[in-house]
């Protein structure tokens, strides 16, 4: 079983603060790295899928970077808003064989943004 | 509206009973997945299917069974052999390869009494 670690486990910030989380994954045979946002009582929704070392993706105030050589990805939220409160999940896939299409999730980072 | 429908949302079962969770998608996706979530843990993969009539075990397949007779449907049976079945179960689908995002259902919460 692949090991995908997210830190911190939880985070409380004030509205307007910028914040970031980390996802660590095995650096060998990298294939893809996903970020999802999971709001309470809703389904997880994809934020980004990254496949190339050095990838940077942005969606509004949220951005992500990827370093496949050292096995980590950062998710940044600029100017956090209460509606950003959610659990943020990363998921990793390595290449080929029987793992084709298989994603392993980290345990998530719970973000709470206080007004 | 395209999406994934899981049913039932809540299910109670007595020990020793099998129960089947339904997952249907109308997104025309080839791949479907079942994940389980326990408190304080990430989503753990139970089974996945890349194509009709084919499926693979995930990391925690013991005590579960699946079928993929139709592209739209991927039901999960929690058997009496599953030692700790009380959990939240999520179904997902994708276009098939791991660089494609997953689309999730709203989940089914199973409680064993």
Coordinates of C-alpha atoms in Angstrom, one line a residue:
Chain A
X1 CA 0.0 0.0 0.0
X2 CA 1.4 3.4 -1.0
X3 CA 1.9 6.0 1.7
X4 CA 0.4 9.4 1.0
X5 CA 0.8 11.9 3.9
X6 CA -0.9 15.2 4.3
X7 CA 0.0 18.0 6.8
X8 CA -1.2 19.6 8.8
X9 CA -4.2 17.4 9.9
X10 CA -6.2 20.5 10.7
X11 CA -5.9 24.2 10.4
X12 CA -7.8 27.2 11.8
X13 CA -7.2 30.5 10.1
X14 CA -8.9 34.0 10.1
X15 CA -10.7 35.3 7.1
X16 CA -8.3 37.0 4.8
X17 CA -5.3 34.9 5.9
X18 CA -3.3 33.0 3.2
X19 CA -2.6 29.3 4.0
X20 CA -0.9 26.3 2.5
X21 CA -0.9 22.5 3.0
X22 CA 1.4 19.8 2.0
X23 CA 0.9 16.4 0.4
X24 CA 3.9 13.9 0.4
X25 CA 4.0 10.8 -1.8
X26 CA 6.5 8.2 -3.1
X27 CA 8.8 9.8 -5.7
X28 CA 9.3 6.7 -7.7
X29 CA 7.1 5.8 -10.7
X30 CA 5.0 8.9 -10.4
X31 CA 2.0 9.1 -12.7
X32 CA -0.5 11.7 -11.3
X33 CA -1.4 13.8 -8.3
X34 CA -4.9 15.0 -7.6
X35 CA -6.3 17.6 -5.2
X36 CA -10.0 17.5 -4.0
X37 CA -12.1 19.7 -1.8
X38 CA -14.7 18.0 0.3
X39 CA -17.3 20.3 2.0
X40 CA -19.5 18.9 4.8
X41 CA -22.6 17.1 3.5
X42 CA -21.4 17.3 -0.1
X43 CA -19.4 15.1 -2.5
X44 CA -15.6 15.6 -2.9
X45 CA -14.9 17.8 -6.0
X46 CA -11.7 17.9 -8.0
X47 CA -9.6 21.0 -7.8
X48 CA -6.5 20.0 -9.8
X49 CA -4.9 17.0 -11.5
X50 CA -1.2 17.4 -12.1
X51 CA 1.0 15.0 -14.1
X52 CA 4.3 16.8 -14.8
X53 CA 7.1 17.8 -12.5
X54 CA 7.0 21.5 -11.9
X55 CA 3.3 21.8 -12.8
X56 CA 1.6 24.8 -11.3
X57 CA -2.2 25.0 -11.5
X58 CA -4.5 27.9 -10.4
X59 CA -8.2 28.2 -9.9
X60 CA -9.3 31.6 -8.5
X61 CA -7.6 32.1 -5.1
X62 CA -6.4 28.4 -5.0
X63 CA -3.2 27.2 -6.6
X64 CA -1.0 24.1 -6.4
X65 CA 2.5 23.1 -7.2
X66 CA 4.1 19.7 -7.9
X67 CA 7.6 18.3 -7.3
X68 CA 7.7 14.7 -8.4
X69 CA 11.5 14.3 -7.8
X70 CA 11.2 15.0 -4.1
X71 CA 7.6 13.7 -3.8
X72 CA 5.5 16.6 -2.6
X73 CA 2.8 19.0 -3.7
X74 CA 1.6 22.2 -2.1
X75 CA -1.9 23.6 -2.1
X76 CA -2.1 27.4 -1.5
X77 CA -5.2 29.4 -0.7
X78 CA -4.8 33.2 -0.9
X79 CA -7.1 35.4 1.2
X80 CA -9.1 32.5 2.8
X81 CA -12.9 33.0 3.0
X82 CA -15.3 31.1 5.3
X83 CA -16.6 29.3 2.2
X84 CA -13.1 27.7 1.8
X85 CA -13.8 25.7 5.0
X86 CA -13.6 22.1 3.9
X87 CA -11.4 19.0 4.0
X88 CA -8.7 19.1 1.3
X89 CA -7.6 15.7 0.0
X90 CA -4.7 14.7 -2.2
X91 CA -4.5 11.5 -4.1
X92 CA -1.6 9.9 -5.8
X93 CA -1.2 7.3 -8.6
X94 CA 2.0 5.6 -9.7
X95 CA 2.6 4.3 -13.2
X96 CA 1.4 1.2 -14.9
X97 CA 0.8 -2.4 -14.1
X98 CA -2.0 -3.4 -11.9
X99 CA -2.0 0.1 -10.4
X100 CA -3.3 1.5 -13.6
X101 CA -6.0 4.0 -12.7
X102 CA -5.7 3.4 -9.0
X103 CA -5.6 6.5 -6.7
X104 CA -4.3 6.4 -3.1
X105 CA -5.7 9.2 -0.9
X106 CA -4.0 11.0 2.0
X107 CA -6.0 11.4 5.2
X108 CA -6.9 15.0 4.4
X109 CA -6.3 18.5 5.9
X110 CA -9.4 20.0 7.6
X111 CA -9.4 23.8 7.1
X112 CA -11.7 26.1 9.1
X113 CA -11.8 29.7 8.2
X114 CA -13.2 32.0 10.9
X115 CA -15.0 35.2 10.0
Chain B
X1 CA -28.1 16.3 -15.0
X2 CA -25.1 14.0 -15.3
X3 CA -23.8 12.5 -12.1
X4 CA -23.4 9.6 -9.7
X5 CA -26.2 8.3 -7.6
X6 CA -25.6 6.2 -4.5
X7 CA -28.3 4.5 -2.6
X8 CA -29.3 4.2 0.1
X9 CA -27.9 7.2 1.9
X10 CA -28.2 5.5 5.3
X11 CA -28.4 1.8 6.0
X12 CA -28.6 -0.3 9.2
X13 CA -27.8 -3.9 9.2
X14 CA -27.7 -6.6 11.7
X15 CA -24.5 -8.6 12.2
X16 CA -24.3 -11.6 9.9
X17 CA -26.3 -10.0 7.1
X18 CA -25.1 -9.1 3.6
X19 CA -26.0 -5.7 2.3
X20 CA -25.6 -4.2 -1.2
X21 CA -24.9 -0.6 -1.9
X22 CA -26.0 0.8 -5.2
X23 CA -23.9 3.1 -7.5
X24 CA -25.2 4.3 -10.8
X25 CA -23.6 6.9 -13.1
X26 CA -24.8 8.6 -16.3
X27 CA -21.5 10.3 -17.2
X28 CA -20.5 7.6 -19.7
X29 CA -17.4 6.9 -17.7
X30 CA -15.5 3.7 -18.2
X31 CA -13.9 3.5 -14.7
X32 CA -15.8 3.2 -11.4
X33 CA -14.4 2.9 -7.8
X34 CA -15.5 2.2 -4.3
X35 CA -13.8 3.9 -1.4
X36 CA -14.4 3.6 2.3
X37 CA -13.9 6.3 4.9
X38 CA -13.4 5.8 8.6
X39 CA -13.0 8.6 11.2
X40 CA -9.5 10.1 11.0
X41 CA -8.5 8.1 8.0
X42 CA -8.2 8.9 4.3
X43 CA -10.4 7.3 1.6
X44 CA -9.3 3.7 1.2
X45 CA -9.9 1.8 -2.1
X46 CA -12.0 -1.3 -1.9
X47 CA -12.5 -2.3 -5.5
X48 CA -12.3 -0.6 -8.9
X49 CA -13.3 -1.4 -12.4
X50 CA -11.8 0.0 -15.6
X51 CA -14.2 -1.6 -18.0
X52 CA -17.4 -3.7 -18.0
X53 CA -17.1 -7.2 -16.8
X54 CA -13.7 -6.6 -15.2
X55 CA -12.7 -5.3 -11.8
X56 CA -9.6 -5.3 -9.5
X57 CA -9.2 -5.5 -5.8
X58 CA -8.1 -2.4 -4.0
X59 CA -6.2 -2.1 -0.7
X60 CA -9.1 -3.4 1.5
X61 CA -11.1 -5.8 -0.6
X62 CA -11.6 -8.6 2.0
X63 CA -15.2 -9.0 3.0
X64 CA -16.5 -7.1 0.0
X65 CA -17.7 -8.2 -3.5
X66 CA -18.6 -6.2 -6.6
X67 CA -20.0 -6.7 -10.1
X68 CA -19.7 -4.7 -13.3
X69 CA -22.3 -6.1 -15.7
X70 CA -23.3 -2.7 -17.1
X71 CA -21.2 0.4 -17.7
X72 CA -23.5 2.6 -15.6
X73 CA -23.6 0.4 -12.6
X74 CA -21.1 -0.8 -10.0
X75 CA -22.9 -2.3 -6.9
X76 CA -20.9 -3.1 -3.8
X77 CA -21.9 -6.0 -1.5
X78 CA -20.7 -5.9 2.1
X79 CA -20.7 -9.5 3.2
X80 CA -20.9 -10.9 6.7
X81 CA -17.1 -11.7 6.4
X82 CA -16.3 -8.0 6.6
X83 CA -15.2 -7.6 10.3
X84 CA -15.8 -3.9 10.7
X85 CA -18.4 -2.9 8.1
X86 CA -19.7 0.3 9.9
X87 CA -18.3 3.1 7.7
X88 CA -19.0 5.7 5.1
X89 CA -18.8 4.4 1.6
X90 CA -18.1 6.6 -1.5
X91 CA -18.5 5.6 -5.1
X92 CA -16.7 7.4 -7.9
X93 CA -16.2 7.3 -11.6
X94 CA -13.7 8.7 -14.1
X95 CA -12.9 8.5 -17.8
X96 CA -10.5 5.8 -16.9
X97 CA -6.9 6.8 -16.6
X98 CA -5.4 8.2 -13.4
X99 CA -4.7 11.6 -14.9
X100 CA -8.5 12.1 -15.2
X101 CA -10.4 13.5 -12.2
X102 CA -12.8 11.4 -10.1
X103 CA -16.5 12.3 -9.8
X104 CA -18.0 11.2 -6.6
X105 CA -21.5 10.3 -5.3
X106 CA -22.9 11.6 -2.1
X107 CA -22.0 8.5 -0.1
X108 CA -23.8 5.8 1.8
X109 CA -23.4 5.4 5.6
X110 CA -23.7 1.8 6.8
X111 CA -24.2 1.0 10.5
X112 CA -24.0 -2.5 11.8
X113 CA -26.1 -3.0 14.9

